[in-house]
C-alpha cells in the first residue's frame, strides 16, 4: 500500500497491470476519427496501488498525443479519497519516438470522488516520486496491449496533415519533465 508519503516501486516489472474498461468517447472535429478511453488498475504483490485512465484520438497520436491520469494511493476496505492523489502525464511522439511529460493534474471529471488531491508538476519533477510515476507509466506501456497505437507514429490523416507540419514539439533540452518513453 502507498500514500503520498510512501513509495510505490521504481521497477515496472514488479507491477501487475490489469486492463479494464475500453470505450469510445467521441469523434475528432477535424476528421471524424473516434476518441478512445481505456482504464485499468496496477497492483504490487501486496495491494492495488493505482487506477489509471488513458485517452486519445485514434489515428491522431502523432498530432495530439494522449493523456494519462494515474490515481495513486491506498485502495480497498477502510480507505477513502483522502488516501489517494492524481498525477497527469502527457504522452507525445517526438522526432526520436514516444516521450512523456508530467503536467499539473486536476480533480475534474469525477476524479474528486476517487482522490482528494491533484499533484502539480513541481510536486513530482526532481523528487523521488518522479521515478515511481515513470515506473507506473512504463508498466502500463509494457503490459496494456490496447495502447500499442501510442508507441508508434502512424501517418496523419489528410485533414490533419497540414497542422502536423506546423506543430512545434517540446525541446529535449528543456527542464519540463519530459522523459523518453518505451517503444514497444
PDB file of C-alpha atoms in Angstrom:
ATOM      1  CA  UNK A   1       0.000   0.000   0.000  1.00  0.00           C
ATOM      2  CA  UNK A   2       1.096   3.565  -0.556  1.00  0.00           C
ATOM      3  CA  UNK A   3       0.227   7.071   0.446  1.00  0.00           C
ATOM      4  CA  UNK A   4       1.733  10.357  -0.738  1.00  0.00           C
ATOM      5  CA  UNK A   5       4.499   9.790   1.814  1.00  0.00           C
ATOM      6  CA  UNK A   6       5.162   6.121   0.985  1.00  0.00           C
ATOM      7  CA  UNK A   7       6.769   4.850  -2.208  1.00  0.00           C
ATOM      8  CA  UNK A   8       5.491   2.560  -4.943  1.00  0.00           C
ATOM      9  CA  UNK A   9       8.325   0.827  -6.700  1.00  0.00           C
ATOM     10  CA  UNK A  10      10.651   2.069  -9.388  1.00  0.00           C
ATOM     11  CA  UNK A  11      10.724  -1.384 -11.008  1.00  0.00           C
ATOM     12  CA  UNK A  12       7.930  -1.696 -13.613  1.00  0.00           C
ATOM     13  CA  UNK A  13       8.383  -5.497 -13.638  1.00  0.00           C
ATOM     14  CA  UNK A  14       7.177  -5.627 -10.007  1.00  0.00           C
ATOM     15  CA  UNK A  15       3.870  -4.050 -11.045  1.00  0.00           C
ATOM     16  CA  UNK A  16       0.949  -6.044 -12.485  1.00  0.00           C
ATOM     17  CA  UNK A  17      -1.341  -4.124 -14.855  1.00  0.00           C
ATOM     18  CA  UNK A  18      -4.958  -5.259 -15.204  1.00  0.00           C
ATOM     19  CA  UNK A  19      -6.725  -3.672 -18.200  1.00  0.00           C
ATOM     20  CA  UNK A  20     -10.418  -2.964 -17.584  1.00  0.00           C
ATOM     21  CA  UNK A  21     -12.831  -0.647 -19.425  1.00  0.00           C
ATOM     22  CA  UNK A  22     -12.398   0.382 -23.056  1.00  0.00           C
ATOM     23  CA  UNK A  23     -14.853   2.659 -24.844  1.00  0.00           C
ATOM     24  CA  UNK A  24     -15.341   5.325 -27.482  1.00  0.00           C
ATOM     25  CA  UNK A  25     -15.872   8.807 -26.042  1.00  0.00           C
ATOM     26  CA  UNK A  26     -16.493  10.932 -29.127  1.00  0.00           C
ATOM     27  CA  UNK A  27     -15.201  11.974 -32.540  1.00  0.00           C
ATOM     28  CA  UNK A  28     -12.407  14.292 -33.714  1.00  0.00           C
ATOM     29  CA  UNK A  29     -13.783  17.633 -35.002  1.00  0.00           C
ATOM     30  CA  UNK A  30     -11.329  17.850 -37.915  1.00  0.00           C
ATOM     31  CA  UNK A  31     -11.725  14.413 -39.474  1.00  0.00           C
ATOM     32  CA  UNK A  32     -14.353  12.396 -37.610  1.00  0.00           C
ATOM     33  CA  UNK A  33     -11.909   9.884 -36.103  1.00  0.00           C
ATOM     34  CA  UNK A  34     -13.016   8.302 -32.839  1.00  0.00           C
ATOM     35  CA  UNK A  35     -11.572   9.108 -29.440  1.00  0.00           C
ATOM     36  CA  UNK A  36     -10.827   6.200 -27.152  1.00  0.00           C
ATOM     37  CA  UNK A  37     -10.623   5.951 -23.357  1.00  0.00           C
ATOM     38  CA  UNK A  38      -9.207   2.905 -21.608  1.00  0.00           C
ATOM     39  CA  UNK A  39      -8.766   2.229 -17.915  1.00  0.00           C
ATOM     40  CA  UNK A  40      -7.241  -0.314 -15.619  1.00  0.00           C
ATOM     41  CA  UNK A  41      -5.519  -0.934 -12.318  1.00  0.00           C
ATOM     42  CA  UNK A  42      -1.979  -1.622 -11.182  1.00  0.00           C
ATOM     43  CA  UNK A  43      -1.101  -3.894  -8.276  1.00  0.00           C
ATOM     44  CA  UNK A  44       2.047  -4.846  -6.438  1.00  0.00           C
ATOM     45  CA  UNK A  45       2.415  -8.228  -4.753  1.00  0.00           C
ATOM     46  CA  UNK A  46       0.835  -6.672  -1.651  1.00  0.00           C
ATOM     47  CA  UNK A  47      -2.023  -4.448  -2.819  1.00  0.00           C
ATOM     48  CA  UNK A  48      -3.753  -2.415  -5.506  1.00  0.00           C
ATOM     49  CA  UNK A  49      -1.896   0.895  -5.780  1.00  0.00           C
ATOM     50  CA  UNK A  50      -3.136   2.695  -8.904  1.00  0.00           C
ATOM     51  CA  UNK A  51      -6.210   3.153 -11.055  1.00  0.00           C
ATOM     52  CA  UNK A  52      -5.445   4.677 -14.454  1.00  0.00           C
ATOM     53  CA  UNK A  53      -7.235   6.177 -17.441  1.00  0.00           C
ATOM     54  CA  UNK A  54      -5.702   6.914 -20.838  1.00  0.00           C
ATOM     55  CA  UNK A  55      -7.446   8.725 -23.677  1.00  0.00           C
ATOM     56  CA  UNK A  56      -6.516   9.749 -27.202  1.00  0.00           C
ATOM     57  CA  UNK A  57      -7.970  10.341 -30.672  1.00  0.00           C
ATOM     58  CA  UNK A  58      -7.499   7.152 -32.692  1.00  0.00           C
ATOM     59  CA  UNK A  59      -5.160   7.763 -35.618  1.00  0.00           C
ATOM     60  CA  UNK A  60      -4.032  11.141 -34.242  1.00  0.00           C
ATOM     61  CA  UNK A  61      -1.465  10.296 -31.573  1.00  0.00           C
ATOM     62  CA  UNK A  62       1.302  11.911 -33.626  1.00  0.00           C
ATOM     63  CA  UNK A  63      -0.618  15.210 -33.715  1.00  0.00           C
ATOM     64  CA  UNK A  64      -2.332  15.367 -30.330  1.00  0.00           C
ATOM     65  CA  UNK A  65      -0.673  12.812 -28.063  1.00  0.00           C
ATOM     66  CA  UNK A  66      -2.514  11.043 -25.248  1.00  0.00           C
ATOM     67  CA  UNK A  67      -3.382  11.859 -21.638  1.00  0.00           C
ATOM     68  CA  UNK A  68      -2.665   9.504 -18.710  1.00  0.00           C
ATOM     69  CA  UNK A  69      -4.329  10.052 -15.337  1.00  0.00           C
ATOM     70  CA  UNK A  70      -2.878   7.948 -12.506  1.00  0.00           C
ATOM     71  CA  UNK A  71      -4.869   7.787  -9.269  1.00  0.00           C
ATOM     72  CA  UNK A  72      -2.274   6.628  -6.780  1.00  0.00           C
ATOM     73  CA  UNK A  73      -2.678   5.531  -3.176  1.00  0.00           C
ATOM     74  CA  UNK A  74      -4.340   3.011  -0.910  1.00  0.00           C
ATOM     75  CA  UNK A  75      -7.442   1.203  -2.213  1.00  0.00           C
ATOM     76  CA  UNK A  76      -9.878  -1.215  -0.634  1.00  0.00           C
ATOM     77  CA  UNK A  77     -11.921  -1.544   2.511  1.00  0.00           C
ATOM     78  CA  UNK A  78     -11.373   1.232   5.010  1.00  0.00           C
ATOM     79  CA  UNK A  79      -9.886   3.686   2.503  1.00  0.00           C
ATOM     80  CA  UNK A  80     -11.282   6.947   1.175  1.00  0.00           C
ATOM     81  CA  UNK A  81     -10.356   9.567  -1.441  1.00  0.00           C
ATOM     82  CA  UNK A  82      -8.089  11.185   1.172  1.00  0.00           C
ATOM     83  CA  UNK A  83      -5.805   8.135   0.795  1.00  0.00           C
ATOM     84  CA  UNK A  84      -5.198   8.880  -2.914  1.00  0.00           C
ATOM     85  CA  UNK A  85      -3.883  11.588  -5.263  1.00  0.00           C
ATOM     86  CA  UNK A  86      -3.960  12.188  -9.033  1.00  0.00           C
ATOM     87  CA  UNK A  87      -0.954  12.536 -11.349  1.00  0.00           C
ATOM     88  CA  UNK A  88      -1.339  13.653 -15.001  1.00  0.00           C
ATOM     89  CA  UNK A  89       1.066  12.639 -17.775  1.00  0.00           C
ATOM     90  CA  UNK A  90       1.017  13.808 -21.390  1.00  0.00           C
ATOM     91  CA  UNK A  91       2.348  11.219 -23.847  1.00  0.00           C
ATOM     92  CA  UNK A  92       3.532  12.518 -27.225  1.00  0.00           C
ATOM     93  CA  UNK A  93       5.519  11.493 -30.273  1.00  0.00           C
ATOM     94  CA  UNK A  94       8.758  13.427 -30.790  1.00  0.00           C
ATOM     95  CA  UNK A  95      11.165  13.086 -33.712  1.00  0.00           C
ATOM     96  CA  UNK A  96      13.046  10.412 -31.741  1.00  0.00           C
ATOM     97  CA  UNK A  97       9.955   8.420 -30.706  1.00  0.00           C
ATOM     98  CA  UNK A  98       7.475   8.344 -27.798  1.00  0.00           C
ATOM     99  CA  UNK A  99       8.031  10.632 -24.809  1.00  0.00           C
ATOM    100  CA  UNK A 100       6.044  11.526 -21.726  1.00  0.00           C
ATOM    101  CA  UNK A 101       5.967  14.596 -19.505  1.00  0.00           C
ATOM    102  CA  UNK A 102       4.347  15.420 -16.199  1.00  0.00           C
ATOM    103  CA  UNK A 103       1.568  18.019 -16.180  1.00  0.00           C
ATOM    104  CA  UNK A 104      -0.483  19.591 -13.406  1.00  0.00           C
ATOM    105  CA  UNK A 105      -3.283  17.176 -12.509  1.00  0.00           C
ATOM    106  CA  UNK A 106      -6.909  18.029 -11.815  1.00  0.00           C
ATOM    107  CA  UNK A 107      -9.794  16.598  -9.818  1.00  0.00           C
ATOM    108  CA  UNK A 108     -12.277  17.388 -12.628  1.00  0.00           C
ATOM    109  CA  UNK A 109     -14.452  14.819 -14.419  1.00  0.00           C
ATOM    110  CA  UNK A 110     -15.307  12.872 -11.277  1.00  0.00           C
ATOM    111  CA  UNK A 111     -11.753  12.229 -10.110  1.00  0.00           C
ATOM    112  CA  UNK A 112     -12.672  14.087  -6.904  1.00  0.00           C
ATOM    113  CA  UNK A 113     -14.757  11.022  -5.976  1.00  0.00           C
ATOM    114  CA  UNK A 114     -11.599   8.890  -6.188  1.00  0.00           C
ATOM    115  CA  UNK A 115      -8.840  11.169  -4.874  1.00  0.00           C
ATOM    116  CA  UNK A 116      -8.614  14.149  -2.535  1.00  0.00           C
ATOM    117  CA  UNK A 117      -5.590  15.795  -4.107  1.00  0.00           C
ATOM    118  CA  UNK A 118      -4.224  16.575  -7.579  1.00  0.00           C
ATOM    119  CA  UNK A 119      -0.439  16.924  -7.732  1.00  0.00           C
ATOM    120  CA  UNK A 120       1.277  19.736  -9.601  1.00  0.00           C
ATOM    121  CA  UNK A 121       4.313  19.100 -11.822  1.00  0.00           C
ATOM    122  CA  UNK A 122       6.647  20.693  -9.296  1.00  0.00           C
ATOM    123  CA  UNK A 123       5.497  18.213  -6.642  1.00  0.00           C
ATOM    124  CA  UNK A 124       6.807  15.367  -8.826  1.00  0.00           C
ATOM    125  CA  UNK A 125       9.705  16.527 -11.014  1.00  0.00           C
ATOM    126  CA  UNK A 126      13.022  16.375  -9.161  1.00  0.00           C
ATOM    127  CA  UNK A 127      11.599  14.271  -6.313  1.00  0.00           C
ATOM    128  CA  UNK A 128      11.731  10.520  -5.568  1.00  0.00           C
ATOM    129  CA  UNK A 129       8.068  10.429  -6.663  1.00  0.00           C
ATOM    130  CA  UNK A 130       9.194  11.038 -10.300  1.00  0.00           C
ATOM    131  CA  UNK A 131      10.905   7.629 -10.579  1.00  0.00           C
ATOM    132  CA  UNK A 132       7.772   5.955  -9.215  1.00  0.00           C
ATOM    133  CA  UNK A 133       5.475   7.779 -11.638  1.00  0.00           C
ATOM    134  CA  UNK A 134       7.660   6.884 -14.624  1.00  0.00           C
ATOM    135  CA  UNK A 135       7.788   3.244 -13.454  1.00  0.00           C
ATOM    136  CA  UNK A 136       3.973   3.214 -13.415  1.00  0.00           C
ATOM    137  CA  UNK A 137       3.900   4.711 -16.929  1.00  0.00           C
ATOM    138  CA  UNK A 138       6.414   2.102 -18.151  1.00  0.00           C
ATOM    139  CA  UNK A 139       4.397  -0.739 -16.597  1.00  0.00           C
ATOM    140  CA  UNK A 140       1.233   0.455 -18.368  1.00  0.00           C
ATOM    141  CA  UNK A 141       3.126   0.894 -21.653  1.00  0.00           C
ATOM    142  CA  UNK A 142       4.581  -2.605 -21.481  1.00  0.00           C
ATOM    143  CA  UNK A 143       1.550  -4.500 -20.187  1.00  0.00           C
ATOM    144  CA  UNK A 144      -1.593  -2.864 -21.639  1.00  0.00           C
ATOM    145  CA  UNK A 145      -1.686  -4.052 -25.258  1.00  0.00           C
ATOM    146  CA  UNK A 146      -4.604  -1.711 -26.027  1.00  0.00           C
ATOM    147  CA  UNK A 147      -2.106   1.183 -26.027  1.00  0.00           C
ATOM    148  CA  UNK A 148       0.066  -0.142 -28.886  1.00  0.00           C
ATOM    149  CA  UNK A 149      -1.008   2.766 -31.124  1.00  0.00           C
ATOM    150  CA  UNK A 150       0.567   5.242 -28.689  1.00  0.00           C
ATOM    151  CA  UNK A 151       4.038   3.850 -29.199  1.00  0.00           C
ATOM    152  CA  UNK A 152       4.334   4.069 -32.953  1.00  0.00           C
ATOM    153  CA  UNK A 153       3.955   7.126 -35.167  1.00  0.00           C
ATOM    154  CA  UNK A 154       1.171   6.461 -37.687  1.00  0.00           C
ATOM    155  CA  UNK A 155       0.868   8.714 -40.724  1.00  0.00           C
ATOM    156  CA  UNK A 156      -1.551  11.592 -40.107  1.00  0.00           C
ATOM    157  CA  UNK A 157      -4.886  11.623 -41.872  1.00  0.00           C
ATOM    158  CA  UNK A 158      -5.429  14.044 -44.767  1.00  0.00           C
ATOM    159  CA  UNK A 159      -7.324  16.829 -42.950  1.00  0.00           C
ATOM    160  CA  UNK A 160      -4.801  16.963 -40.078  1.00  0.00           C
ATOM    161  CA  UNK A 161      -1.571  16.564 -42.079  1.00  0.00           C
ATOM    162  CA  UNK A 162      -1.009  20.275 -42.677  1.00  0.00           C
ATOM    163  CA  UNK A 163      -1.340  21.109 -38.980  1.00  0.00           C
ATOM    164  CA  UNK A 164       1.134  18.395 -38.067  1.00  0.00           C
ATOM    165  CA  UNK A 165       3.927  20.067 -40.040  1.00  0.00           C
ATOM    166  CA  UNK A 166       3.447  23.350 -38.145  1.00  0.00           C
ATOM    167  CA  UNK A 167       3.276  21.801 -34.671  1.00  0.00           C
ATOM    168  CA  UNK A 168       6.333  22.531 -32.564  1.00  0.00           C
ATOM    169  CA  UNK A 169       7.301  19.730 -30.212  1.00  0.00           C
ATOM    170  CA  UNK A 170       8.873  20.421 -26.797  1.00  0.00           C
ATOM    171  CA  UNK A 171      12.634  20.662 -26.720  1.00  0.00           C
ATOM    172  CA  UNK A 172      14.550  17.687 -25.345  1.00  0.00           C
ATOM    173  CA  UNK A 173      16.821  20.144 -23.564  1.00  0.00           C
ATOM    174  CA  UNK A 174      14.048  21.794 -21.599  1.00  0.00           C
ATOM    175  CA  UNK A 175      13.613  21.041 -17.928  1.00  0.00           C
ATOM    176  CA  UNK A 176       9.912  20.477 -18.439  1.00  0.00           C
ATOM    177  CA  UNK A 177       9.928  16.984 -17.053  1.00  0.00           C
ATOM    178  CA  UNK A 178       9.816  15.267 -20.439  1.00  0.00           C
ATOM    179  CA  UNK A 179      11.100  11.724 -20.296  1.00  0.00           C
ATOM    180  CA  UNK A 180      11.761   9.313 -23.079  1.00  0.00           C
ATOM    181  CA  UNK A 181       9.138   6.588 -23.268  1.00  0.00           C
ATOM    182  CA  UNK A 182       9.491   2.987 -24.225  1.00  0.00           C
ATOM    183  CA  UNK A 183       8.984   1.708 -27.731  1.00  0.00           C
ATOM    184  CA  UNK A 184       7.002  -1.484 -27.880  1.00  0.00           C
TER     185      UNK A 184
END
